[in-house]
Structures are given as C-alpha cells and as structure tokens.
Amino acid sequence: MDAIKSWVRERFTPVVLVATTPAIDAMCHSTNGLSIVDILRPLGQISRLEASIRVNDTTIKLQDIKLRFYHASTMFQPSAEACDQQLQRVLQLAAQQHASGNGAAQLKSCLETGKAPAVPVSELTPWSVTYQQELMRLLAWGEHEAVDYPVA
C-alpha cells in the first residue's frame, strides 16, 4: 500500500512551469552550469508549513508540500503517432530483454485455468512497469486534460 501511496503522491505533485528568457538561461549556465529549473528544484520541498486551504466547506491543513519544476520548453505532449512509435520501441526493447523468460506461458495458463499465479504478476510481465512509466511520461502534458497541469 505504501508503494501505491508514494506513486500517487509523486504522480500528482503540483507542477510549476518555469518560463525564462534566453538571457537568464545563458547567465545561469555560464555562472554555475545549471538551469534555473535545476536551481529551483531543491526549493520544491517545503516542510513544517502552517497553512490552511478551504475546499468545499472543508478546511485542509497543509504541513508539507512538494512542487515539481519544469521548463516551459519541456512541457508538451507528442502527437499520437509519435507516442505509438515510442511505445512500440519500448515494447521491442523489453521483448529483447525478457525473451528468454517463460512468464508468458505461465500467465496464459493462469488465465486459462483461472488460478492465481504462483509468482507476482510483475515478475511474469516485467515489461509492464517500463511500459506504464513511458505511457505516463508521454501523456503527462496536454492542453486541457493534463495530469501535470501547471499551478503557478
């Protein structure tokens, strides 16, 4: 359950879009070799915060908050064709890496018999985690249905 909580917390952490001018980017890179987003990232974790938010007649007390910073140039959603091509590449690489396993046969027999597998499903389908991560990365940014919608 902790793994699910940490995944949800990481996935739905508020996003801050950082829009800079080329002059600021050049100054940051020449001064310390970091982008302005890299400079801001350590400031994205705020602890011991004393703030309250009122949502639909309910008061929520914020004690800790985390923000994710992204440069405006990295916040875009690829076309559907580009997403399909990238996901096909991910599956091809995963198939090459895990081709010797017999997970597919075990999973098929479990589905046919209706019995639970003896090993966790993630071991039978090791490619699924990589596929899910890449799918979420590709679909993170959109114009109106984004999961990662900038809040500031």
mmCIF file of N, CA and C in Angstrom, residues 64-139:
data_model
loop_
_atom_site.group_PDB
_atom_site.id
_atom_site.type_symbol
_atom_site.label_atom_id
_atom_site.label_comp_id
_atom_site.label_asym_id
_atom_site.label_seq_id
_atom_site.Cartn_x
_atom_site.Cartn_y
_atom_site.Cartn_z
ATOM 1 N N ASP A 64 3.141 19.747 4.912
ATOM 2 C CA ASP A 64 4.246 19.508 3.982
ATOM 3 C C ASP A 64 3.700 19.641 2.570
ATOM 4 N N ILE A 65 4.481 20.214 1.700
ATOM 5 C CA ILE A 65 4.079 20.309 0.298
ATOM 6 C C ILE A 65 5.316 20.140 -0.572
ATOM 7 N N LYS A 66 5.109 19.505 -1.689
ATOM 8 C CA LYS A 66 6.187 19.304 -2.647
ATOM 9 C C LYS A 66 5.731 19.861 -3.987
ATOM 10 N N LEU A 67 6.632 20.515 -4.683
ATOM 11 C CA LEU A 67 6.362 21.059 -6.008
ATOM 12 C C LEU A 67 7.377 20.495 -6.986
ATOM 13 N N ARG A 68 6.947 20.309 -8.226
ATOM 14 C CA ARG A 68 7.870 19.900 -9.283
ATOM 15 C C ARG A 68 8.031 21.063 -10.242
ATOM 16 N N PHE A 69 9.260 21.342 -10.644
ATOM 17 C CA PHE A 69 9.555 22.446 -11.546
ATOM 18 C C PHE A 69 9.948 21.898 -12.910
ATOM 19 N N TYR A 70 9.355 22.460 -13.972
ATOM 20 C CA TYR A 70 9.683 22.075 -15.338
ATOM 21 C C TYR A 70 9.848 23.329 -16.180
ATOM 22 N N HIS A 71 10.809 23.287 -17.073
ATOM 23 C CA HIS A 71 10.996 24.397 -18.003
ATOM 24 C C HIS A 71 9.869 24.349 -19.031
ATOM 25 N N ALA A 72 9.433 25.519 -19.470
ATOM 26 C CA ALA A 72 8.309 25.596 -20.411
ATOM 27 C C ALA A 72 8.573 24.813 -21.693
ATOM 28 N N SER A 73 9.820 24.745 -22.119
ATOM 29 C CA SER A 73 10.132 24.044 -23.372
ATOM 30 C C SER A 73 9.967 22.531 -23.262
ATOM 31 N N THR A 74 9.929 21.989 -22.052
ATOM 32 C CA THR A 74 9.790 20.542 -21.883
ATOM 33 C C THR A 74 8.348 20.116 -21.641
ATOM 34 N N MET A 75 7.443 21.069 -21.565
ATOM 35 C CA MET A 75 6.048 20.744 -21.267
ATOM 36 C C MET A 75 5.236 20.694 -22.556
ATOM 37 N N PHE A 76 5.252 19.547 -23.204
ATOM 38 C CA PHE A 76 4.464 19.364 -24.419
ATOM 39 C C PHE A 76 4.066 17.904 -24.509
ATOM 40 N N GLN A 77 3.010 17.663 -25.248
ATOM 41 C CA GLN A 77 2.576 16.288 -25.471
ATOM 42 C C GLN A 77 2.857 15.931 -26.917
ATOM 43 N N PRO A 78 3.587 14.843 -27.147
ATOM 44 C CA PRO A 78 3.851 14.430 -28.527
ATOM 45 C C PRO A 78 2.552 14.020 -29.225
ATOM 46 N N SER A 79 2.612 13.967 -30.532
ATOM 47 C CA SER A 79 1.439 13.539 -31.302
ATOM 48 C C SER A 79 1.130 12.071 -31.006
ATOM 49 N N ALA A 80 -0.074 11.669 -31.339
ATOM 50 C CA ALA A 80 -0.486 10.282 -31.100
ATOM 51 C C ALA A 80 0.411 9.309 -31.855
ATOM 52 N N GLU A 81 0.815 9.670 -33.073
ATOM 53 C CA GLU A 81 1.695 8.799 -33.861
ATOM 54 C C GLU A 81 3.062 8.659 -33.192
ATOM 55 N N ALA A 82 3.597 9.769 -32.688
ATOM 56 C CA ALA A 82 4.897 9.724 -32.013
ATOM 57 C C ALA A 82 4.814 8.898 -30.732
ATOM 58 N N CYS A 83 3.700 9.010 -30.011
ATOM 59 C CA CYS A 83 3.502 8.199 -28.799
ATOM 60 C C CYS A 83 3.467 6.715 -29.147
ATOM 61 N N ASP A 84 2.717 6.372 -30.191
ATOM 62 C CA ASP A 84 2.633 4.970 -30.613
ATOM 63 C C ASP A 84 3.999 4.421 -30.999
ATOM 64 N N GLN A 85 4.769 5.191 -31.750
ATOM 65 C CA GLN A 85 6.103 4.743 -32.162
ATOM 66 C C GLN A 85 7.013 4.539 -30.957
ATOM 67 N N GLN A 86 6.977 5.470 -30.005
ATOM 68 C CA GLN A 86 7.825 5.342 -28.822
ATOM 69 C C GLN A 86 7.423 4.135 -27.985
ATOM 70 N N LEU A 87 6.130 3.909 -27.816
ATOM 71 C CA LEU A 87 5.675 2.756 -27.042
ATOM 72 C C LEU A 87 6.021 1.446 -27.743
ATOM 73 N N GLN A 88 5.982 1.424 -29.074
ATOM 74 C CA GLN A 88 6.411 0.230 -29.804
ATOM 75 C C GLN A 88 7.893 -0.039 -29.576
ATOM 76 N N ARG A 89 8.706 1.029 -29.562
ATOM 77 C CA ARG A 89 10.139 0.856 -29.285
ATOM 78 C C ARG A 89 10.363 0.309 -27.879
ATOM 79 N N VAL A 90 9.595 0.808 -26.915
ATOM 80 C CA VAL A 90 9.718 0.325 -25.538
ATOM 81 C C VAL A 90 9.379 -1.156 -25.468
ATOM 82 N N LEU A 91 8.300 -1.562 -26.135
ATOM 83 C CA LEU A 91 7.912 -2.973 -26.129
ATOM 84 C C LEU A 91 8.937 -3.848 -26.845
ATOM 85 N N GLN A 92 9.505 -3.363 -27.946
ATOM 86 C CA GLN A 92 10.525 -4.136 -28.655
ATOM 87 C C GLN A 92 11.761 -4.337 -27.787
ATOM 88 N N LEU A 93 12.201 -3.279 -27.116
ATOM 89 C CA LEU A 93 13.359 -3.404 -26.228
ATOM 90 C C LEU A 93 13.066 -4.352 -25.074
ATOM 91 N N ALA A 94 11.871 -4.251 -24.511
ATOM 92 C CA ALA A 94 11.501 -5.134 -23.408
ATOM 93 C C ALA A 94 11.422 -6.582 -23.873
ATOM 94 N N ALA A 95 10.901 -6.797 -25.083
ATOM 95 C CA ALA A 95 10.821 -8.159 -25.617
ATOM 96 C C ALA A 95 12.209 -8.749 -25.805
ATOM 97 N N GLN A 96 13.150 -7.935 -26.262
ATOM 98 C CA GLN A 96 14.521 -8.417 -26.429
ATOM 99 C C GLN A 96 15.158 -8.750 -25.085
ATOM 100 N N GLN A 97 14.888 -7.941 -24.078
ATOM 101 C CA GLN A 97 15.497 -8.153 -22.769
ATOM 102 C C GLN A 97 14.906 -9.358 -22.050
ATOM 103 N N HIS A 98 13.613 -9.595 -22.216
ATOM 104 C CA HIS A 98 12.933 -10.629 -21.442
ATOM 105 C C HIS A 98 12.447 -11.788 -22.305
ATOM 106 N N ALA A 99 13.017 -11.970 -23.480
ATOM 107 C CA ALA A 99 12.545 -13.012 -24.398
ATOM 108 C C ALA A 99 12.785 -14.413 -23.868
ATOM 109 N N SER A 100 13.797 -14.594 -23.054
ATOM 110 C CA SER A 100 14.123 -15.944 -22.597
ATOM 111 C C SER A 100 13.219 -16.426 -21.471
ATOM 112 N N GLY A 101 12.472 -15.540 -20.847
ATOM 113 C CA GLY A 101 11.622 -15.932 -19.729
ATOM 114 C C GLY A 101 10.414 -16.726 -20.182
ATOM 115 N N ASN A 102 9.843 -17.486 -19.256
ATOM 116 C CA ASN A 102 8.649 -18.265 -19.577
ATOM 117 C C ASN A 102 7.420 -17.655 -18.907
ATOM 118 N N GLY A 103 7.480 -16.363 -18.631
ATOM 119 C CA GLY A 103 6.373 -15.683 -17.963
ATOM 120 C C GLY A 103 5.099 -15.692 -18.768
ATOM 121 N N ALA A 104 5.211 -15.544 -20.089
ATOM 122 C CA ALA A 104 4.013 -15.512 -20.926
ATOM 123 C C ALA A 104 3.260 -16.839 -20.861
ATOM 124 N N ALA A 105 3.991 -17.939 -20.890
ATOM 125 C CA ALA A 105 3.343 -19.252 -20.821
ATOM 126 C C ALA A 105 2.662 -19.448 -19.465
ATOM 127 N N GLN A 106 3.340 -19.035 -18.399
ATOM 128 C CA GLN A 106 2.737 -19.151 -17.066
ATOM 129 C C GLN A 106 1.494 -18.278 -16.947
ATOM 130 N N LEU A 107 1.582 -17.060 -17.470
ATOM 131 C CA LEU A 107 0.444 -16.149 -17.399
ATOM 132 C C LEU A 107 -0.730 -16.688 -18.209
ATOM 133 N N LYS A 108 -0.454 -17.253 -19.382
ATOM 134 C CA LYS A 108 -1.514 -17.823 -20.215
ATOM 135 C C LYS A 108 -2.196 -18.990 -19.508
ATOM 136 N N SER A 109 -1.406 -19.862 -18.870
ATOM 137 C CA SER A 109 -2.008 -21.000 -18.172
ATOM 138 C C SER A 109 -2.833 -20.532 -16.975
ATOM 139 N N CYS A 110 -2.396 -19.482 -16.304
ATOM 140 C CA CYS A 110 -3.172 -18.935 -15.185
ATOM 141 C C CYS A 110 -4.502 -18.371 -15.665
ATOM 142 N N LEU A 111 -4.476 -17.692 -16.808
ATOM 143 C CA LEU A 111 -5.714 -17.136 -17.353
ATOM 144 C C LEU A 111 -6.667 -18.236 -17.803
ATOM 145 N N GLU A 112 -6.123 -19.316 -18.376
ATOM 146 C CA GLU A 112 -6.965 -20.416 -18.850
ATOM 147 C C GLU A 112 -7.574 -21.198 -17.698
ATOM 148 N N THR A 113 -6.798 -21.417 -16.642
ATOM 149 C CA THR A 113 -7.291 -22.208 -15.514
ATOM 150 C C THR A 113 -8.046 -21.373 -14.492
ATOM 151 N N GLY A 114 -7.835 -20.072 -14.510
ATOM 152 C CA GLY A 114 -8.498 -19.203 -13.539
ATOM 153 C C GLY A 114 -7.838 -19.194 -12.181
ATOM 154 N N LYS A 115 -6.664 -19.795 -12.077
ATOM 155 C CA LYS A 115 -5.945 -19.830 -10.802
ATOM 156 C C LYS A 115 -4.951 -18.677 -10.743
ATOM 157 N N ALA A 116 -4.697 -18.230 -9.539
ATOM 158 C CA ALA A 116 -3.734 -17.142 -9.340
ATOM 159 C C ALA A 116 -2.324 -17.656 -9.609
ATOM 160 N N PRO A 117 -1.474 -16.822 -10.181
ATOM 161 C CA PRO A 117 -0.102 -17.261 -10.441
ATOM 162 C C PRO A 117 0.672 -17.464 -9.140
ATOM 163 N N ALA A 118 1.651 -18.365 -9.190
ATOM 164 C CA ALA A 118 2.465 -18.655 -8.009
ATOM 165 C C ALA A 118 3.438 -17.522 -7.704
ATOM 166 N N VAL A 119 3.784 -16.760 -8.707
ATOM 167 C CA VAL A 119 4.697 -15.628 -8.522
ATOM 168 C C VAL A 119 3.929 -14.339 -8.826
ATOM 169 N N PRO A 120 4.408 -13.205 -8.335
ATOM 170 C CA PRO A 120 3.715 -11.941 -8.641
ATOM 171 C C PRO A 120 3.634 -11.688 -10.146
ATOM 172 N N VAL A 121 2.542 -11.073 -10.563
ATOM 173 C CA VAL A 121 2.327 -10.797 -11.983
ATOM 174 C C VAL A 121 3.436 -9.908 -12.532
ATOM 175 N N SER A 122 3.982 -9.016 -11.700
ATOM 176 C CA SER A 122 5.057 -8.135 -12.166
ATOM 177 C C SER A 122 6.286 -8.932 -12.596
ATOM 178 N N GLU A 123 6.484 -10.121 -12.021
ATOM 179 C CA GLU A 123 7.596 -10.973 -12.459
ATOM 180 C C GLU A 123 7.261 -11.690 -13.762
ATOM 181 N N LEU A 124 5.984 -11.969 -13.988
ATOM 182 C CA LEU A 124 5.584 -12.631 -15.223
ATOM 183 C C LEU A 124 5.586 -11.660 -16.400
ATOM 184 N N THR A 125 5.330 -10.403 -16.123
ATOM 185 C CA THR A 125 5.316 -9.377 -17.168
ATOM 186 C C THR A 125 6.237 -8.224 -16.760
ATOM 187 N N PRO A 126 7.551 -8.433 -16.786
ATOM 188 C CA PRO A 126 8.480 -7.394 -16.330
ATOM 189 C C PRO A 126 8.477 -6.147 -17.207
ATOM 190 N N TRP A 127 7.992 -6.250 -18.423
ATOM 191 C CA TRP A 127 7.938 -5.112 -19.325
ATOM 192 C C TRP A 127 6.836 -4.130 -18.964
ATOM 193 N N SER A 128 5.833 -4.577 -18.202
ATOM 194 C CA SER A 128 4.661 -3.738 -17.962
ATOM 195 C C SER A 128 4.982 -2.478 -17.162
ATOM 196 N N VAL A 129 5.908 -2.552 -16.219
ATOM 197 C CA VAL A 129 6.267 -1.372 -15.426
ATOM 198 C C VAL A 129 6.936 -0.329 -16.316
ATOM 199 N N THR A 130 7.858 -0.767 -17.166
ATOM 200 C CA THR A 130 8.533 0.150 -18.083
ATOM 201 C C THR A 130 7.532 0.767 -19.051
ATOM 202 N N TYR A 131 6.623 -0.046 -19.555
ATOM 203 C CA TYR A 131 5.596 0.443 -20.481
ATOM 204 C C TYR A 131 4.706 1.482 -19.799
ATOM 205 N N GLN A 132 4.279 1.190 -18.572
ATOM 206 C CA GLN A 132 3.413 2.114 -17.843
ATOM 207 C C GLN A 132 4.127 3.440 -17.580
ATOM 208 N N GLN A 133 5.387 3.386 -17.178
ATOM 209 C CA GLN A 133 6.137 4.615 -16.914
ATOM 210 C C GLN A 133 6.275 5.457 -18.181
ATOM 211 N N GLU A 134 6.572 4.810 -19.285
ATOM 212 C CA GLU A 134 6.730 5.544 -20.542
ATOM 213 C C GLU A 134 5.390 6.105 -21.018
ATOM 214 N N LEU A 135 4.320 5.347 -20.860
ATOM 215 C CA LEU A 135 2.992 5.830 -21.235
ATOM 216 C C LEU A 135 2.613 7.061 -20.418
ATOM 217 N N MET A 136 2.845 7.019 -19.115
ATOM 218 C CA MET A 136 2.532 8.168 -18.264
ATOM 219 C C MET A 136 3.397 9.373 -18.622
ATOM 220 N N ARG A 137 4.647 9.135 -18.971
ATOM 221 C CA ARG A 137 5.530 10.236 -19.358
ATOM 222 C C ARG A 137 5.035 10.889 -20.649
ATOM 223 N N LEU A 138 4.631 10.064 -21.610
ATOM 224 C CA LEU A 138 4.180 10.594 -22.896
ATOM 225 C C LEU A 138 2.851 11.342 -22.796
ATOM 226 N N LEU A 139 1.987 10.910 -21.895
ATOM 227 C CA LEU A 139 0.664 11.516 -21.793
ATOM 228 C C LEU A 139 0.556 12.559 -20.686
#
